PDB file with one MODEL, atoms N, CA, C and O in Angstrom:
MODEL        1
ATOM      1  N   MET A   1     -66.203  60.170 -34.579  1.00  0.00           N
ATOM      2  CA  MET A   1     -65.429  59.006 -34.233  1.00  0.00           C
ATOM      3  C   MET A   1     -66.388  57.823 -34.081  1.00  0.00           C
ATOM      4  O   MET A   1     -67.466  57.967 -33.503  1.00  0.00           O
ATOM      5  N   SER A   2     -66.011  56.695 -34.580  1.00  0.00           N
ATOM      6  CA  SER A   2     -66.887  55.528 -34.522  1.00  0.00           C
ATOM      7  C   SER A   2     -66.911  54.943 -33.107  1.00  0.00           C
ATOM      8  O   SER A   2     -66.017  55.181 -32.296  1.00  0.00           O
ATOM      9  N   ILE A   3     -67.950  54.183 -32.847  1.00  0.00           N
ATOM     10  CA  ILE A   3     -68.099  53.554 -31.540  1.00  0.00           C
ATOM     11  C   ILE A   3     -66.920  52.615 -31.273  1.00  0.00           C
ATOM     12  O   ILE A   3     -66.425  52.538 -30.149  1.00  0.00           O
ATOM     13  N   ARG A   4     -66.484  51.914 -32.292  1.00  0.00           N
ATOM     14  CA  ARG A   4     -65.376  50.976 -32.121  1.00  0.00           C
ATOM     15  C   ARG A   4     -64.098  51.700 -31.680  1.00  0.00           C
ATOM     16  O   ARG A   4     -63.398  51.225 -30.786  1.00  0.00           O
ATOM     17  N   LEU A   5     -63.795  52.829 -32.290  1.00  0.00           N
ATOM     18  CA  LEU A   5     -62.589  53.571 -31.917  1.00  0.00           C
ATOM     19  C   LEU A   5     -62.697  54.136 -30.502  1.00  0.00           C
ATOM     20  O   LEU A   5     -61.726  54.118 -29.746  1.00  0.00           O
ATOM     21  N   ILE A   6     -63.864  54.631 -30.155  1.00  0.00           N
ATOM     22  CA  ILE A   6     -64.074  55.140 -28.794  1.00  0.00           C
ATOM     23  C   ILE A   6     -63.888  54.010 -27.788  1.00  0.00           C
ATOM     24  O   ILE A   6     -63.239  54.195 -26.758  1.00  0.00           O
ATOM     25  N   ALA A   7     -64.453  52.843 -28.082  1.00  0.00           N
ATOM     26  CA  ALA A   7     -64.343  51.702 -27.174  1.00  0.00           C
ATOM     27  C   ALA A   7     -62.884  51.252 -27.028  1.00  0.00           C
ATOM     28  O   ALA A   7     -62.456  50.898 -25.930  1.00  0.00           O
ATOM     29  N   LYS A   8     -62.129  51.263 -28.114  1.00  0.00           N
ATOM     30  CA  LYS A   8     -60.723  50.889 -28.046  1.00  0.00           C
ATOM     31  C   LYS A   8     -59.941  51.868 -27.186  1.00  0.00           C
ATOM     32  O   LYS A   8     -59.111  51.461 -26.373  1.00  0.00           O
ATOM     33  N   ASP A   9     -60.204  53.166 -27.363  1.00  0.00           N
ATOM     34  CA  ASP A   9     -59.542  54.179 -26.544  1.00  0.00           C
ATOM     35  C   ASP A   9     -59.936  54.035 -25.080  1.00  0.00           C
ATOM     36  O   ASP A   9     -59.093  54.174 -24.193  1.00  0.00           O
ATOM     37  N   LEU A  10     -61.188  53.761 -24.827  1.00  0.00           N
ATOM     38  CA  LEU A  10     -61.673  53.581 -23.459  1.00  0.00           C
ATOM     39  C   LEU A  10     -60.955  52.398 -22.809  1.00  0.00           C
ATOM     40  O   LEU A  10     -60.526  52.488 -21.658  1.00  0.00           O
ATOM     41  N   TYR A  11     -60.824  51.309 -23.530  1.00  0.00           N
ATOM     42  CA  TYR A  11     -60.124  50.127 -23.034  1.00  0.00           C
ATOM     43  C   TYR A  11     -58.656  50.449 -22.729  1.00  0.00           C
ATOM     44  O   TYR A  11     -58.121  50.029 -21.702  1.00  0.00           O
ATOM     45  N   ARG A  12     -58.025  51.185 -23.619  1.00  0.00           N
ATOM     46  CA  ARG A  12     -56.621  51.571 -23.421  1.00  0.00           C
ATOM     47  C   ARG A  12     -56.467  52.411 -22.163  1.00  0.00           C
ATOM     48  O   ARG A  12     -55.551  52.189 -21.370  1.00  0.00           O
ATOM     49  N   VAL A  13     -57.360  53.372 -21.980  1.00  0.00           N
ATOM     50  CA  VAL A  13     -57.283  54.260 -20.820  1.00  0.00           C
ATOM     51  C   VAL A  13     -57.551  53.489 -19.529  1.00  0.00           C
ATOM     52  O   VAL A  13     -56.910  53.741 -18.509  1.00  0.00           O
ATOM     53  N   MET A  14     -58.495  52.553 -19.570  1.00  0.00           N
ATOM     54  CA  MET A  14     -58.789  51.751 -18.381  1.00  0.00           C
ATOM     55  C   MET A  14     -57.549  50.978 -17.927  1.00  0.00           C
ATOM     56  O   MET A  14     -57.253  50.916 -16.734  1.00  0.00           O
ATOM     57  N   HIS A  15     -56.838  50.399 -18.871  1.00  0.00           N
ATOM     58  CA  HIS A  15     -55.635  49.655 -18.516  1.00  0.00           C
ATOM     59  C   HIS A  15     -54.514  50.579 -18.048  1.00  0.00           C
ATOM     60  O   HIS A  15     -53.742  50.221 -17.158  1.00  0.00           O
ATOM     61  N   ALA A  16     -54.427  51.750 -18.639  1.00  0.00           N
ATOM     62  CA  ALA A  16     -53.418  52.713 -18.204  1.00  0.00           C
ATOM     63  C   ALA A  16     -53.701  53.163 -16.773  1.00  0.00           C
ATOM     64  O   ALA A  16     -52.773  53.335 -15.983  1.00  0.00           O
ATOM     65  N   ILE A  17     -54.966  53.354 -16.438  1.00  0.00           N
ATOM     66  CA  ILE A  17     -55.344  53.747 -15.085  1.00  0.00           C
ATOM     67  C   ILE A  17     -54.964  52.654 -14.097  1.00  0.00           C
ATOM     68  O   ILE A  17     -54.379  52.939 -13.052  1.00  0.00           O
ATOM     69  N   GLU A  18     -55.287  51.414 -14.415  1.00  0.00           N
ATOM     70  CA  GLU A  18     -54.949  50.293 -13.533  1.00  0.00           C
ATOM     71  C   GLU A  18     -53.442  50.203 -13.310  1.00  0.00           C
ATOM     72  O   GLU A  18     -52.983  50.013 -12.183  1.00  0.00           O
ATOM     73  N   SER A  19     -52.688  50.337 -14.377  1.00  0.00           N
ATOM     74  CA  SER A  19     -51.234  50.267 -14.282  1.00  0.00           C
ATOM     75  C   SER A  19     -50.686  51.405 -13.424  1.00  0.00           C
ATOM     76  O   SER A  19     -49.813  51.193 -12.583  1.00  0.00           O
ATOM     77  N   LEU A  20     -51.197  52.595 -13.639  1.00  0.00           N
ATOM     78  CA  LEU A  20     -50.728  53.754 -12.889  1.00  0.00           C
ATOM     79  C   LEU A  20     -51.092  53.642 -11.415  1.00  0.00           C
ATOM     80  O   LEU A  20     -50.307  54.047 -10.557  1.00  0.00           O
ATOM     81  N   GLU A  21     -52.255  53.106 -11.107  1.00  0.00           N
ATOM     82  CA  GLU A  21     -52.637  52.905  -9.708  1.00  0.00           C
ATOM     83  C   GLU A  21     -51.674  51.944  -9.018  1.00  0.00           C
ATOM     84  O   GLU A  21     -51.323  52.148  -7.856  1.00  0.00           O
ATOM     85  N   GLU A  22     -51.250  50.909  -9.717  1.00  0.00           N
ATOM     86  CA  GLU A  22     -50.273  49.972  -9.163  1.00  0.00           C
ATOM     87  C   GLU A  22     -48.928  50.666  -8.946  1.00  0.00           C
ATOM     88  O   GLU A  22     -48.267  50.444  -7.931  1.00  0.00           O
ATOM     89  N   GLN A  23     -48.527  51.505  -9.904  1.00  0.00           N
ATOM     90  CA  GLN A  23     -47.261  52.234  -9.773  1.00  0.00           C
ATOM     91  C   GLN A  23     -47.305  53.168  -8.576  1.00  0.00           C
ATOM     92  O   GLN A  23     -46.325  53.278  -7.839  1.00  0.00           O
ATOM     93  N   ILE A  24     -48.434  53.843  -8.375  1.00  0.00           N
ATOM     94  CA  ILE A  24     -48.573  54.772  -7.252  1.00  0.00           C
ATOM     95  C   ILE A  24     -48.461  54.018  -5.936  1.00  0.00           C
ATOM     96  O   ILE A  24     -47.827  54.499  -4.997  1.00  0.00           O
ATOM     97  N   ALA A  25     -49.069  52.847  -5.863  1.00  0.00           N
ATOM     98  CA  ALA A  25     -49.016  52.057  -4.633  1.00  0.00           C
ATOM     99  C   ALA A  25     -47.584  51.664  -4.277  1.00  0.00           C
ATOM    100  O   ALA A  25     -47.256  51.529  -3.098  1.00  0.00           O
ATOM    101  N   LYS A  26     -46.735  51.480  -5.274  1.00  0.00           N
ATOM    102  CA  LYS A  26     -45.359  51.037  -5.041  1.00  0.00           C
ATOM    103  C   LYS A  26     -44.351  52.187  -5.032  1.00  0.00           C
ATOM    104  O   LYS A  26     -43.205  52.003  -4.621  1.00  0.00           O
ATOM    105  N   ALA A  27     -44.766  53.357  -5.478  1.00  0.00           N
ATOM    106  CA  ALA A  27     -43.836  54.475  -5.657  1.00  0.00           C
ATOM    107  C   ALA A  27     -43.455  55.112  -4.330  1.00  0.00           C
ATOM    108  O   ALA A  27     -44.243  55.116  -3.385  1.00  0.00           O
ATOM    109  N   PRO A  28     -42.247  55.649  -4.265  1.00  0.00           N
ATOM    110  CA  PRO A  28     -41.867  56.417  -3.077  1.00  0.00           C
ATOM    111  C   PRO A  28     -42.682  57.714  -3.011  1.00  0.00           C
ATOM    112  O   PRO A  28     -43.190  58.200  -4.021  1.00  0.00           O
ATOM    113  N   PHE A  29     -42.787  58.242  -1.836  1.00  0.00           N
ATOM    114  CA  PHE A  29     -43.632  59.419  -1.600  1.00  0.00           C
ATOM    115  C   PHE A  29     -43.289  60.584  -2.531  1.00  0.00           C
ATOM    116  O   PHE A  29     -44.190  61.295  -2.976  1.00  0.00           O
ATOM    117  N   GLN A  30     -42.020  60.789  -2.830  1.00  0.00           N
ATOM    118  CA  GLN A  30     -41.603  61.929  -3.653  1.00  0.00           C
ATOM    119  C   GLN A  30     -42.146  61.854  -5.069  1.00  0.00           C
ATOM    120  O   GLN A  30     -42.364  62.894  -5.691  1.00  0.00           O
ATOM    121  N   LYS A  31     -42.367  60.678  -5.591  1.00  0.00           N
ATOM    122  CA  LYS A  31     -42.822  60.531  -6.975  1.00  0.00           C
ATOM    123  C   LYS A  31     -44.337  60.438  -7.094  1.00  0.00           C
ATOM    124  O   LYS A  31     -44.879  60.525  -8.196  1.00  0.00           O
ATOM    125  N   ARG A  32     -45.015  60.266  -5.983  1.00  0.00           N
ATOM    126  CA  ARG A  32     -46.461  60.076  -6.034  1.00  0.00           C
ATOM    127  C   ARG A  32     -47.202  61.288  -6.572  1.00  0.00           C
ATOM    128  O   ARG A  32     -48.204  61.134  -7.271  1.00  0.00           O
ATOM    129  N   HIS A  33     -46.736  62.479  -6.265  1.00  0.00           N
ATOM    130  CA  HIS A  33     -47.443  63.684  -6.710  1.00  0.00           C
ATOM    131  C   HIS A  33     -47.550  63.723  -8.236  1.00  0.00           C
ATOM    132  O   HIS A  33     -48.623  63.991  -8.777  1.00  0.00           O
ATOM    133  N   ALA A  34     -46.464  63.461  -8.915  1.00  0.00           N
ATOM    134  CA  ALA A  34     -46.470  63.487 -10.379  1.00  0.00           C
ATOM    135  C   ALA A  34     -47.344  62.362 -10.941  1.00  0.00           C
ATOM    136  O   ALA A  34     -48.072  62.565 -11.912  1.00  0.00           O
ATOM    137  N   LEU A  35     -47.270  61.183 -10.331  1.00  0.00           N
ATOM    138  CA  LEU A  35     -48.076  60.063 -10.798  1.00  0.00           C
ATOM    139  C   LEU A  35     -49.569  60.317 -10.564  1.00  0.00           C
ATOM    140  O   LEU A  35     -50.402  59.964 -11.398  1.00  0.00           O
ATOM    141  N   GLU A  36     -49.894  60.925  -9.436  1.00  0.00           N
ATOM    142  CA  GLU A  36     -51.294  61.233  -9.148  1.00  0.00           C
ATOM    143  C   GLU A  36     -51.843  62.283 -10.107  1.00  0.00           C
ATOM    144  O   GLU A  36     -53.022  62.244 -10.459  1.00  0.00           O
ATOM    145  N   ALA A  37     -51.000  63.218 -10.531  1.00  0.00           N
ATOM    146  CA  ALA A  37     -51.426  64.216 -11.514  1.00  0.00           C
ATOM    147  C   ALA A  37     -51.744  63.532 -12.844  1.00  0.00           C
ATOM    148  O   ALA A  37     -52.733  63.861 -13.500  1.00  0.00           O
ATOM    149  N   GLU A  38     -50.911  62.595 -13.227  1.00  0.00           N
ATOM    150  CA  GLU A  38     -51.157  61.841 -14.461  1.00  0.00           C
ATOM    151  C   GLU A  38     -52.424  60.997 -14.333  1.00  0.00           C
ATOM    152  O   GLU A  38     -53.182  60.860 -15.293  1.00  0.00           O
ATOM    153  N   LEU A  39     -52.650  60.440 -13.162  1.00  0.00           N
ATOM    154  CA  LEU A  39     -53.854  59.644 -12.923  1.00  0.00           C
ATOM    155  C   LEU A  39     -55.114  60.502 -13.060  1.00  0.00           C
ATOM    156  O   LEU A  39     -56.114  60.054 -13.622  1.00  0.00           O
ATOM    157  N   ARG A  40     -55.065  61.724 -12.551  1.00  0.00           N
ATOM    158  CA  ARG A  40     -56.215  62.637 -12.695  1.00  0.00           C
ATOM    159  C   ARG A  40     -56.510  62.912 -14.165  1.00  0.00           C
ATOM    160  O   ARG A  40     -57.672  62.955 -14.567  1.00  0.00           O
ATOM    161  N   LYS A  41     -55.466  63.098 -14.969  1.00  0.00           N
ATOM    162  CA  LYS A  41     -55.647  63.336 -16.405  1.00  0.00           C
ATOM    163  C   LYS A  41     -56.281  62.124 -17.086  1.00  0.00           C
ATOM    164  O   LYS A  41     -57.192  62.262 -17.903  1.00  0.00           O
ATOM    165  N   LEU A  42     -55.787  60.937 -16.739  1.00  0.00           N
ATOM    166  CA  LEU A  42     -56.339  59.724 -17.342  1.00  0.00           C
ATOM    167  C   LEU A  42     -57.790  59.511 -16.933  1.00  0.00           C
ATOM    168  O   LEU A  42     -58.611  59.090 -17.749  1.00  0.00           O
ATOM    169  N   ARG A  43     -58.108  59.796 -15.684  1.00  0.00           N
ATOM    170  CA  ARG A  43     -59.498  59.630 -15.239  1.00  0.00           C
ATOM    171  C   ARG A  43     -60.418  60.623 -15.944  1.00  0.00           C
ATOM    172  O   ARG A  43     -61.561  60.289 -16.256  1.00  0.00           O
ATOM    173  N   ALA A  44     -59.939  61.832 -16.197  1.00  0.00           N
ATOM    174  CA  ALA A  44     -60.731  62.812 -16.943  1.00  0.00           C
ATOM    175  C   ALA A  44     -60.932  62.338 -18.375  1.00  0.00           C
ATOM    176  O   ALA A  44     -62.025  62.468 -18.927  1.00  0.00           O
ATOM    177  N   GLU A  45     -59.889  61.791 -18.974  1.00  0.00           N
ATOM    178  CA  GLU A  45     -60.000  61.248 -20.335  1.00  0.00           C
ATOM    179  C   GLU A  45     -60.986  60.084 -20.360  1.00  0.00           C
ATOM    180  O   GLU A  45     -61.786  59.959 -21.287  1.00  0.00           O
ATOM    181  N   TYR A  46     -60.923  59.235 -19.337  1.00  0.00           N
ATOM    182  CA  TYR A  46     -61.859  58.106 -19.237  1.00  0.00           C
ATOM    183  C   TYR A  46     -63.302  58.612 -19.176  1.00  0.00           C
ATOM    184  O   TYR A  46     -64.182  58.092 -19.862  1.00  0.00           O
ATOM    185  N   THR A  47     -63.528  59.618 -18.356  1.00  0.00           N
ATOM    186  CA  THR A  47     -64.875  60.179 -18.224  1.00  0.00           C
ATOM    187  C   THR A  47     -65.371  60.739 -19.554  1.00  0.00           C
ATOM    188  O   THR A  47     -66.519  60.516 -19.938  1.00  0.00           O
ATOM    189  N   ASP A  48     -64.509  61.461 -20.248  1.00  0.00           N
ATOM    190  CA  ASP A  48     -64.885  62.021 -21.548  1.00  0.00           C
ATOM    191  C   ASP A  48     -65.218  60.923 -22.559  1.00  0.00           C
ATOM    192  O   ASP A  48     -66.211  61.011 -23.280  1.00  0.00           O
ATOM    193  N   LEU A  49     -64.386  59.897 -22.601  1.00  0.00           N
ATOM    194  CA  LEU A  49     -64.621  58.794 -23.532  1.00  0.00           C
ATOM    195  C   LEU A  49     -65.891  58.033 -23.171  1.00  0.00           C
ATOM    196  O   LEU A  49     -66.649  57.633 -24.054  1.00  0.00           O
ATOM    197  N   ARG A  50     -66.123  57.836 -21.889  1.00  0.00           N
ATOM    198  CA  ARG A  50     -67.332  57.126 -21.449  1.00  0.00           C
ATOM    199  C   ARG A  50     -68.580  57.903 -21.861  1.00  0.00           C
ATOM    200  O   ARG A  50     -69.558  57.318 -22.325  1.00  0.00           O
ATOM    201  N   ARG A  51     -68.539  59.220 -21.689  1.00  0.00           N
ATOM    202  CA  ARG A  51     -69.679  60.056 -22.094  1.00  0.00           C
ATOM    203  C   ARG A  51     -69.880  59.999 -23.611  1.00  0.00           C
ATOM    204  O   ARG A  51     -71.011  59.931 -24.092  1.00  0.00           O
ATOM    205  N   ALA A  52     -68.790  60.026 -24.343  1.00  0.00           N
ATOM    206  CA  ALA A  52     -68.881  59.952 -25.805  1.00  0.00           C
ATOM    207  C   ALA A  52     -69.466  58.619 -26.239  1.00  0.00           C
ATOM    208  O   ALA A  52     -70.303  58.565 -27.141  1.00  0.00           O
ATOM    209  N   LEU A  53     -69.028  57.550 -25.600  1.00  0.00           N
ATOM    210  CA  LEU A  53     -69.547  56.232 -25.941  1.00  0.00           C
ATOM    211  C   LEU A  53     -71.024  56.121 -25.573  1.00  0.00           C
ATOM    212  O   LEU A  53     -71.812  55.585 -26.352  1.00  0.00           O
ATOM    213  N   ASP A  54     -71.403  56.609 -24.420  1.00  0.00           N
ATOM    214  CA  ASP A  54     -72.809  56.575 -24.015  1.00  0.00           C
ATOM    215  C   ASP A  54     -73.669  57.420 -24.951  1.00  0.00           C
ATOM    216  O   ASP A  54     -74.800  57.048 -25.264  1.00  0.00           O
ATOM    217  N   GLY A  55     -73.136  58.552 -25.395  1.00  0.00           N
ATOM    218  CA  GLY A  55     -73.862  59.413 -26.312  1.00  0.00           C
ATOM    219  C   GLY A  55     -73.995  58.792 -27.698  1.00  0.00           C
ATOM    220  O   GLY A  55     -75.012  58.970 -28.369  1.00  0.00           O
ATOM    221  N   ALA A  56     -72.978  58.071 -28.121  1.00  0.00           N
ATOM    222  CA  ALA A  56     -72.999  57.440 -29.437  1.00  0.00           C
ATOM    223  C   ALA A  56     -73.977  56.281 -29.468  1.00  0.00           C
ATOM    224  O   ALA A  56     -74.581  56.002 -30.504  1.00  0.00           O
ATOM    225  N   LYS A  57     -74.138  55.603 -28.340  1.00  0.00           N
ATOM    226  CA  LYS A  57     -75.065  54.477 -28.275  1.00  0.00           C
ATOM    227  C   LYS A  57     -76.514  54.950 -28.193  1.00  0.00           C
ATOM    228  O   LYS A  57     -77.421  54.297 -28.709  1.00  0.00           O
ATOM    229  N   GLY A  58     -76.719  56.084 -27.544  1.00  0.00           N
ATOM    230  CA  GLY A  58     -78.081  56.542 -27.277  1.00  0.00           C
ATOM    231  C   GLY A  58     -78.668  57.348 -28.338  1.00  0.00           C
ATOM    232  O   GLY A  58     -79.812  57.787 -28.219  1.00  0.00           O
TER     233      GLY A  58
ENDMDL
END
């Protein structure tokens, strides 16, 4: 995967994380568990993409 595609995916995930964090802050307690699970997945994806980007640059 090219650096440009990794960077675009990283940017997309960063914005998705920000949006989801805002949703969690406003969500009722019953829905937070599902949203937090999705947030964990996005953060793991972010970490993977960040490592891939760092590896591609180095």
